[in-house]
mmCIF file of C-alpha atoms in Angstrom:
data_model
loop_
_atom_site.group_PDB
_atom_site.id
_atom_site.type_symbol
_atom_site.label_atom_id
_atom_site.label_comp_id
_atom_site.label_asym_id
_atom_site.label_seq_id
_atom_site.Cartn_x
_atom_site.Cartn_y
_atom_site.Cartn_z
ATOM 1 C CA MET A 177 -13.939 -44.579 17.057
ATOM 2 C CA ASN A 178 -12.660 -48.064 17.411
ATOM 3 C CA ASN A 179 -15.692 -49.435 17.526
ATOM 4 C CA TYR A 180 -16.860 -48.399 14.285
ATOM 5 C CA LEU A 181 -13.684 -49.226 12.753
ATOM 6 C CA ILE A 182 -14.097 -52.887 14.134
ATOM 7 C CA VAL A 183 -17.447 -53.210 12.774
ATOM 8 C CA ALA A 184 -16.466 -51.282 9.228
ATOM 9 C CA SER A 185 -13.253 -53.940 9.162
ATOM 10 C CA MET A 186 -15.680 -56.997 10.107
ATOM 11 C CA ILE A 187 -18.031 -56.173 7.422
ATOM 12 C CA PHE A 188 -14.777 -55.615 4.744
ATOM 13 C CA CYS A 189 -13.907 -58.587 5.477
ATOM 14 C CA ILE A 190 -17.477 -60.213 5.031
ATOM 15 C CA GLY A 191 -16.905 -58.974 1.472
ATOM 16 C CA ALA A 192 -13.695 -59.706 0.997
ATOM 17 C CA LEU A 193 -14.870 -63.054 1.329
ATOM 18 C CA GLY A 194 -18.181 -63.217 -0.620
ATOM 19 C CA VAL A 195 -15.804 -61.723 -3.447
ATOM 20 C CA ILE A 196 -13.857 -65.018 -3.100
ATOM 21 C CA ILE A 197 -16.235 -67.820 -2.555
ATOM 22 C CA ARG A 198 -19.352 -66.957 -4.403
ATOM 23 C CA LYS A 199 -19.719 -67.849 -8.289
ATOM 24 C CA ASN A 200 -22.720 -65.838 -8.917
ATOM 25 C CA LEU A 201 -21.399 -62.369 -10.818
ATOM 26 C CA ILE A 202 -24.201 -60.445 -9.130
ATOM 27 C CA VAL A 203 -23.538 -61.705 -6.256
ATOM 28 C CA VAL A 204 -19.268 -60.682 -6.691
ATOM 29 C CA PHE A 205 -20.893 -57.680 -7.484
ATOM 30 C CA MET A 206 -23.200 -57.217 -4.168
ATOM 31 C CA SER A 207 -20.178 -58.245 -1.771
ATOM 32 C CA LEU A 208 -18.000 -55.523 -3.684
ATOM 33 C CA GLU A 209 -20.709 -52.873 -2.740
ATOM 34 C CA LEU A 210 -20.511 -54.269 0.732
ATOM 35 C CA MET A 211 -16.880 -53.310 0.470
ATOM 36 C CA PHE A 212 -17.211 -49.762 -0.441
ATOM 37 C CA ASN A 213 -20.265 -48.925 2.187
ATOM 38 C CA ALA A 214 -17.307 -50.511 5.195
ATOM 39 C CA ALA A 215 -14.713 -48.464 3.796
ATOM 40 C CA ASN A 216 -17.469 -45.415 3.593
ATOM 41 C CA LEU A 217 -17.528 -46.230 7.124
ATOM 42 C CA GLY A 218 -14.386 -45.739 8.207
ATOM 43 C CA PHE A 219 -14.111 -42.544 6.221
ATOM 44 C CA VAL A 220 -16.928 -41.105 8.176
ATOM 45 C CA ALA A 221 -15.523 -42.460 11.549
ATOM 46 C CA VAL A 222 -12.103 -41.218 11.576
ATOM 47 C CA SER A 223 -13.256 -37.687 10.220
ATOM 48 C CA ASP A 224 -15.761 -37.828 13.038
ATOM 49 C CA HIS A 225 -13.082 -38.433 15.190
ATOM 50 C CA LEU A 226 -10.541 -36.172 13.979
ATOM 51 C CA ASN A 227 -12.860 -32.899 13.757
ATOM 52 C CA LEU A 228 -12.285 -32.782 10.388
ATOM 53 C CA ILE A 229 -15.100 -32.609 6.979
ATOM 54 C CA SER A 230 -12.757 -34.326 4.009
ATOM 55 C CA GLY A 231 -13.772 -37.922 4.939
ATOM 56 C CA ASP A 232 -17.410 -36.861 4.318
ATOM 57 C CA ILE A 233 -16.575 -35.414 1.264
ATOM 58 C CA PHE A 234 -14.287 -37.943 0.315
ATOM 59 C CA VAL A 235 -17.728 -40.457 1.105
ATOM 60 C CA ILE A 236 -19.479 -38.626 -1.332
ATOM 61 C CA PHE A 237 -17.002 -39.510 -3.930
ATOM 62 C CA VAL A 238 -16.902 -42.639 -3.676
ATOM 63 C CA MET A 239 -20.644 -43.133 -3.715
ATOM 64 C CA VAL A 240 -20.125 -41.988 -7.202
ATOM 65 C CA VAL A 241 -17.310 -43.780 -8.605
ATOM 66 C CA ALA A 242 -19.304 -46.891 -6.532
ATOM 67 C CA ALA A 243 -22.716 -46.067 -8.638
ATOM 68 C CA ALA A 244 -20.255 -45.491 -11.857
ATOM 69 C CA GLU A 245 -18.721 -49.434 -10.992
ATOM 70 C CA ALA A 246 -22.458 -50.881 -10.592
ATOM 71 C CA ALA A 247 -23.785 -49.261 -14.062
ATOM 72 C CA ILE A 248 -20.645 -50.745 -15.756
ATOM 73 C CA ALA A 249 -20.365 -53.728 -13.979
ATOM 74 C CA LEU A 250 -24.191 -54.849 -14.949
ATOM 75 C CA GLY A 251 -23.765 -53.924 -18.451
ATOM 76 C CA ILE A 252 -20.692 -56.606 -18.670
ATOM 77 C CA ALA A 253 -22.960 -59.075 -16.942
ATOM 78 C CA ILE A 254 -25.810 -58.443 -19.647
ATOM 79 C CA ALA A 255 -22.797 -58.710 -21.949
ATOM 80 C CA PHE A 256 -21.560 -61.988 -20.641
ATOM 81 C CA TYR A 257 -25.066 -63.781 -20.184
ATOM 82 C CA ARG A 258 -25.534 -62.974 -23.957
ATOM 83 C CA GLU A 259 -22.356 -64.547 -24.829
ATOM 84 C CA LYS A 260 -22.395 -66.847 -22.278
ATOM 85 C CA GLY A 261 -26.321 -67.797 -20.883
ATOM 86 C CA THR A 262 -24.865 -67.786 -17.617
ATOM 87 C CA VAL A 263 -23.627 -65.708 -15.315
ATOM 88 C CA ASP A 264 -21.487 -68.389 -13.356
ATOM 89 C CA ILE A 265 -17.824 -66.329 -12.712
ATOM 90 C CA ASP A 266 -15.994 -69.715 -13.863
ATOM 91 C CA MET A 267 -16.783 -69.554 -17.563
ATOM 92 C CA ALA A 268 -15.253 -66.548 -18.122
ATOM 93 C CA ASN A 269 -12.170 -68.636 -19.738
ATOM 94 C CA GLU A 270 -11.536 -67.451 -23.134
ATOM 95 C CA LEU A 271 -8.065 -65.460 -21.968
ATOM 96 C CA LYS A 272 -7.247 -69.239 -21.050
ATOM 97 C CA ASN A 273 -4.713 -70.542 -22.756
ATOM 98 C CA MET B 165 -26.815 -44.238 22.251
ATOM 99 C CA GLU B 166 -24.541 -47.463 23.133
ATOM 100 C CA ALA B 167 -27.033 -49.938 22.492
ATOM 101 C CA LEU B 168 -28.298 -48.411 19.290
ATOM 102 C CA PHE B 169 -25.071 -48.783 17.992
ATOM 103 C CA TYR B 170 -25.129 -52.761 19.290
ATOM 104 C CA VAL B 171 -28.319 -53.063 17.248
ATOM 105 C CA PHE B 172 -27.158 -51.134 14.135
ATOM 106 C CA SER B 173 -23.943 -53.368 14.400
ATOM 107 C CA PHE B 174 -25.175 -56.551 15.045
ATOM 108 C CA ILE B 175 -28.041 -55.676 12.037
ATOM 109 C CA ALA B 176 -25.217 -54.392 9.857
ATOM 110 C CA ILE B 177 -23.158 -57.777 10.047
ATOM 111 C CA PHE B 178 -26.150 -60.118 10.543
ATOM 112 C CA SER B 179 -27.106 -58.551 7.059
ATOM 113 C CA ALA B 180 -23.533 -58.655 5.302
ATOM 114 C CA LEU B 181 -23.236 -62.842 6.401
ATOM 115 C CA MET B 182 -26.567 -63.069 4.853
ATOM 116 C CA VAL B 183 -25.600 -61.551 1.634
ATOM 117 C CA VAL B 184 -22.862 -63.541 1.606
ATOM 118 C CA THR B 185 -23.951 -66.743 2.638
ATOM 119 C CA MET B 186 -28.012 -66.632 0.942
ATOM 120 C CA ARG B 187 -28.359 -68.990 -2.323
ATOM 121 C CA ASN B 188 -31.080 -66.895 -3.833
ATOM 122 C CA PRO B 189 -29.508 -63.832 -5.640
ATOM 123 C CA LEU B 190 -32.637 -61.547 -4.623
ATOM 124 C CA THR B 191 -32.501 -62.583 -1.217
ATOM 125 C CA SER B 192 -28.945 -61.486 -0.838
ATOM 126 C CA ALA B 193 -30.251 -58.109 -2.704
ATOM 127 C CA LEU B 194 -32.512 -57.623 0.021
ATOM 128 C CA TYR B 195 -30.431 -58.565 3.029
ATOM 129 C CA LEU B 196 -27.824 -56.240 0.957
ATOM 130 C CA VAL B 197 -30.557 -53.109 1.390
ATOM 131 C CA LEU B 198 -31.003 -54.044 5.070
ATOM 132 C CA CYS B 199 -27.331 -53.290 5.692
ATOM 133 C CA PHE B 200 -26.997 -49.843 3.858
ATOM 134 C CA PHE B 201 -30.353 -49.210 6.149
ATOM 135 C CA ALA B 202 -27.998 -49.877 9.350
ATOM 136 C CA LEU B 203 -25.247 -48.209 7.940
ATOM 137 C CA ALA B 204 -27.105 -45.263 7.709
ATOM 138 C CA GLY B 205 -28.167 -45.714 11.231
ATOM 139 C CA PHE B 206 -24.099 -45.059 11.970
ATOM 140 C CA TYR B 207 -23.901 -41.994 9.897
ATOM 141 C CA VAL B 208 -27.211 -40.916 11.813
ATOM 142 C CA MET B 209 -25.486 -41.511 14.901
ATOM 143 C CA LEU B 210 -22.317 -39.994 13.352
ATOM 144 C CA ASP B 211 -24.237 -36.508 13.270
ATOM 145 C CA MET B 212 -23.984 -36.678 9.641
ATOM 146 C CA GLN B 213 -27.635 -36.855 8.301
ATOM 147 C CA PHE B 214 -26.623 -35.986 4.582
ATOM 148 C CA ILE B 215 -24.564 -38.978 4.196
ATOM 149 C CA ALA B 216 -26.706 -41.403 5.758
ATOM 150 C CA ALA B 217 -29.716 -39.432 3.294
ATOM 151 C CA MET B 218 -27.146 -39.671 0.250
ATOM 152 C CA GLN B 219 -26.726 -43.244 1.439
ATOM 153 C CA ILE B 220 -30.456 -44.428 1.356
ATOM 154 C CA LEU B 221 -31.405 -42.345 -1.704
ATOM 155 C CA VAL B 222 -28.149 -43.528 -4.053
ATOM 156 C CA TYR B 223 -27.088 -47.293 -2.814
ATOM 157 C CA ALA B 224 -30.338 -48.490 -1.210
ATOM 158 C CA GLY B 225 -32.321 -46.362 -4.224
ATOM 159 C CA ALA B 226 -30.650 -46.395 -7.444
ATOM 160 C CA ILE B 227 -27.791 -49.056 -7.563
ATOM 161 C CA MET B 228 -30.051 -51.752 -5.580
ATOM 162 C CA VAL B 229 -32.888 -50.968 -8.004
ATOM 163 C CA LEU B 230 -30.096 -51.019 -10.873
ATOM 164 C CA ILE B 231 -28.952 -54.806 -8.947
ATOM 165 C CA VAL B 232 -32.154 -56.193 -8.863
ATOM 166 C CA LEU B 233 -33.336 -54.935 -12.167
ATOM 167 C CA VAL B 234 -30.688 -57.017 -13.615
ATOM 168 C CA ILE B 235 -31.282 -59.958 -11.371
ATOM 169 C CA MET B 236 -34.979 -60.011 -12.865
ATOM 170 C CA LEU B 237 -33.782 -59.626 -16.205
ATOM 171 C CA LEU B 238 -31.392 -62.484 -16.820
ATOM 172 C CA ASN B 239 -33.686 -64.443 -14.822
ATOM 173 C CA ILE B 240 -31.269 -66.253 -12.489
ATOM 174 C CA SER B 241 -33.326 -68.207 -10.058
ATOM 175 C CA ARG B 242 -33.818 -70.652 -12.921
ATOM 176 C CA ILE B 243 -29.728 -70.617 -13.361
ATOM 177 C CA LYS B 244 -28.418 -73.377 -11.012
ATOM 178 C CA ASN B 245 -25.529 -75.318 -10.459
ATOM 179 C CA MET B 246 -22.933 -72.667 -9.173
ATOM 180 C CA LYS B 247 -21.587 -74.212 -6.095
ATOM 181 C CA SER B 248 -17.931 -72.886 -5.322
ATOM 182 C CA ASP B 249 -16.066 -75.953 -4.124
ATOM 183 C CA LEU B 250 -14.687 -76.376 -0.997
ATOM 184 C CA HIS B 251 -10.881 -75.837 -1.288
ATOM 185 C CA GLN B 252 -11.952 -72.041 -2.550
ATOM 186 C CA LYS B 253 -14.511 -72.013 0.531
ATOM 187 C CA ILE B 254 -11.614 -73.012 2.960
ATOM 188 C CA ILE B 255 -8.655 -70.198 1.215
ATOM 189 C CA GLY B 256 -11.522 -67.530 1.362
ATOM 190 C CA ILE B 257 -12.697 -67.894 5.058
ATOM 191 C CA LEU B 258 -8.602 -68.225 5.451
ATOM 192 C CA ILE B 259 -7.940 -65.305 3.262
ATOM 193 C CA SER B 260 -10.774 -63.125 4.937
ATOM 194 C CA LEU B 261 -10.087 -64.284 8.924
ATOM 195 C CA ILE B 262 -6.249 -63.412 8.192
ATOM 196 C CA LEU B 263 -7.372 -60.283 6.858
ATOM 197 C CA PHE B 264 -9.766 -59.540 9.871
ATOM 198 C CA ILE B 265 -7.200 -60.145 12.224
ATOM 199 C CA GLU B 266 -4.314 -58.000 10.692
ATOM 200 C CA ILE B 267 -6.859 -54.884 10.413
ATOM 201 C CA ILE B 268 -7.737 -55.197 14.545
ATOM 202 C CA PHE B 269 -4.120 -55.483 14.969
ATOM 203 C CA TYR B 270 -3.486 -52.334 13.353
ATOM 204 C CA ILE B 271 -6.946 -50.555 14.804
ATOM 205 C CA ILE B 272 -5.621 -51.671 18.358
ATOM 206 C CA ASN B 273 -2.098 -51.461 18.444
ATOM 207 C CA GLY B 274 -1.912 -47.962 16.211
ATOM 208 C CA ALA B 275 -0.817 -44.466 17.805
ATOM 209 C CA GLN B 276 -4.065 -42.392 17.532
ATOM 210 C CA LYS B 277 -3.901 -39.324 16.061
ATOM 211 C CA ARG B 278 -5.784 -36.397 18.422
ATOM 212 C CA PRO B 279 -8.537 -34.629 16.448
ATOM 213 C CA SER B 280 -6.929 -32.263 14.654
ATOM 214 C CA GLY B 281 -9.685 -30.108 12.745
ATOM 215 C CA ILE B 282 -12.073 -27.189 13.637
ATOM 216 C CA PHE B 283 -15.132 -29.053 12.765
ATOM 217 C CA THR B 284 -16.594 -30.312 16.179
ATOM 218 C CA HIS B 285 -20.227 -31.332 16.710
ATOM 219 C CA ALA B 286 -21.214 -28.106 17.761
ATOM 220 C CA LEU B 287 -19.781 -26.713 14.959
ATOM 221 C CA ILE B 288 -21.762 -28.771 12.382
ATOM 222 C CA LYS B 289 -24.526 -28.448 14.412
ATOM 223 C CA LYS B 290 -25.032 -24.785 14.254
ATOM 224 C CA ILE B 291 -23.780 -23.977 10.598
ATOM 225 C CA GLY B 292 -25.608 -27.352 9.639
ATOM 226 C CA ASN B 293 -24.283 -30.313 7.813
ATOM 227 C CA THR B 294 -25.402 -30.170 4.593
ATOM 228 C CA GLN B 295 -24.253 -26.561 4.015
ATOM 229 C CA VAL B 296 -20.960 -27.427 5.232
ATOM 230 C CA ILE B 297 -20.777 -30.323 2.676
ATOM 231 C CA GLY B 298 -21.891 -28.309 -0.054
ATOM 232 C CA GLU B 299 -19.549 -25.008 0.672
ATOM 233 C CA PHE B 300 -16.925 -27.433 0.774
ATOM 234 C CA LEU B 301 -17.487 -29.616 -2.258
ATOM 235 C CA PHE B 302 -18.169 -26.438 -4.078
ATOM 236 C CA THR B 303 -15.068 -24.557 -2.932
ATOM 237 C CA ALA B 304 -12.387 -27.066 -2.222
ATOM 238 C CA TYR B 305 -13.211 -29.873 -3.846
ATOM 239 C CA MET B 306 -14.420 -28.311 -7.244
ATOM 240 C CA LEU B 307 -11.850 -30.267 -9.607
ATOM 241 C CA PRO B 308 -12.813 -33.584 -7.898
ATOM 242 C CA PHE B 309 -16.406 -32.799 -8.419
ATOM 243 C CA GLU B 310 -16.193 -31.995 -12.657
ATOM 244 C CA ILE B 311 -13.734 -35.512 -13.121
ATOM 245 C CA ALA B 312 -16.899 -37.149 -10.950
ATOM 246 C CA SER B 313 -19.009 -35.406 -13.405
ATOM 247 C CA ILE B 314 -16.878 -36.562 -16.269
ATOM 248 C CA LEU B 315 -16.446 -39.787 -15.013
ATOM 249 C CA LEU B 316 -20.161 -40.570 -14.551
ATOM 250 C CA PHE B 317 -20.866 -39.600 -18.362
ATOM 251 C CA VAL B 318 -17.991 -42.193 -19.502
ATOM 252 C CA ALA B 319 -19.907 -44.528 -17.079
ATOM 253 C CA ILE B 320 -23.102 -43.838 -19.274
ATOM 254 C CA ILE B 321 -21.314 -44.298 -22.315
ATOM 255 C CA GLY B 322 -19.659 -47.407 -21.152
ATOM 256 C CA ALA B 323 -22.551 -49.309 -19.927
ATOM 257 C CA TYR B 324 -24.782 -48.312 -23.086
ATOM 258 C CA LEU B 325 -22.203 -50.015 -25.377
ATOM 259 C CA PHE B 326 -21.894 -52.972 -22.856
ATOM 260 C CA ALA B 327 -25.156 -53.557 -22.489
ATOM 261 C CA LYS B 328 -25.480 -53.140 -26.480
ATOM 262 C CA LYS B 329 -26.537 -56.112 -28.589
ATOM 263 C CA LYS B 330 -23.263 -56.137 -31.305
ATOM 264 C CA PHE B 331 -19.962 -54.496 -29.794
#
């Protein structure tokens, strides 16, 4: 189980890195999906180790939430692009002052 | 089995790194699909074939098609000059490195629980993992299942409202 958890934590940290350093809104969403997937791998590995089934059920709900999140987020991306003409997240500064 | 684990983990981590570092968003989307397939391989190795199929159908199928469609719709490869500055990179790498060290510390030093459930590999193989998941999903986890349907409905309406011309 430890090996799976180490791989999952590596993928999670790479996803977090992408969320922090990238400026393209779409790539930030993709890094977010990476983090979701790392969490899923952790759930499946732990529930495999503990001989439980609830982690596998939870993975399905995480997938539902990820699908809903992707639809909403890409809707926001389209609205943002229509407003600004770019998907650079530094241009989202309406709340700045 | 051991060798397969290392192959899959190498593919997954390499393609995750490529997702973060590639300049063209379409390239990183394709690497993300590769990462999803490697993770599906992990699920097959953990005897959860249903989750692996869901991973490929929902993530690599539905969500990635949505993302690639939006990339093509917005014609992002034309947009340039989105380089992150050096401070942001240094701070990001530091944060994720520290997070990684903390998680590894926790994984290695944490107390491990003994297996407590009854669903061993042999039992799941005997019943069939799709049937086990289906039984639990429609009996013990009925309420979250219904709430998930409401969430998807709200997401449909929200996506429509956001992508509409005027609010």
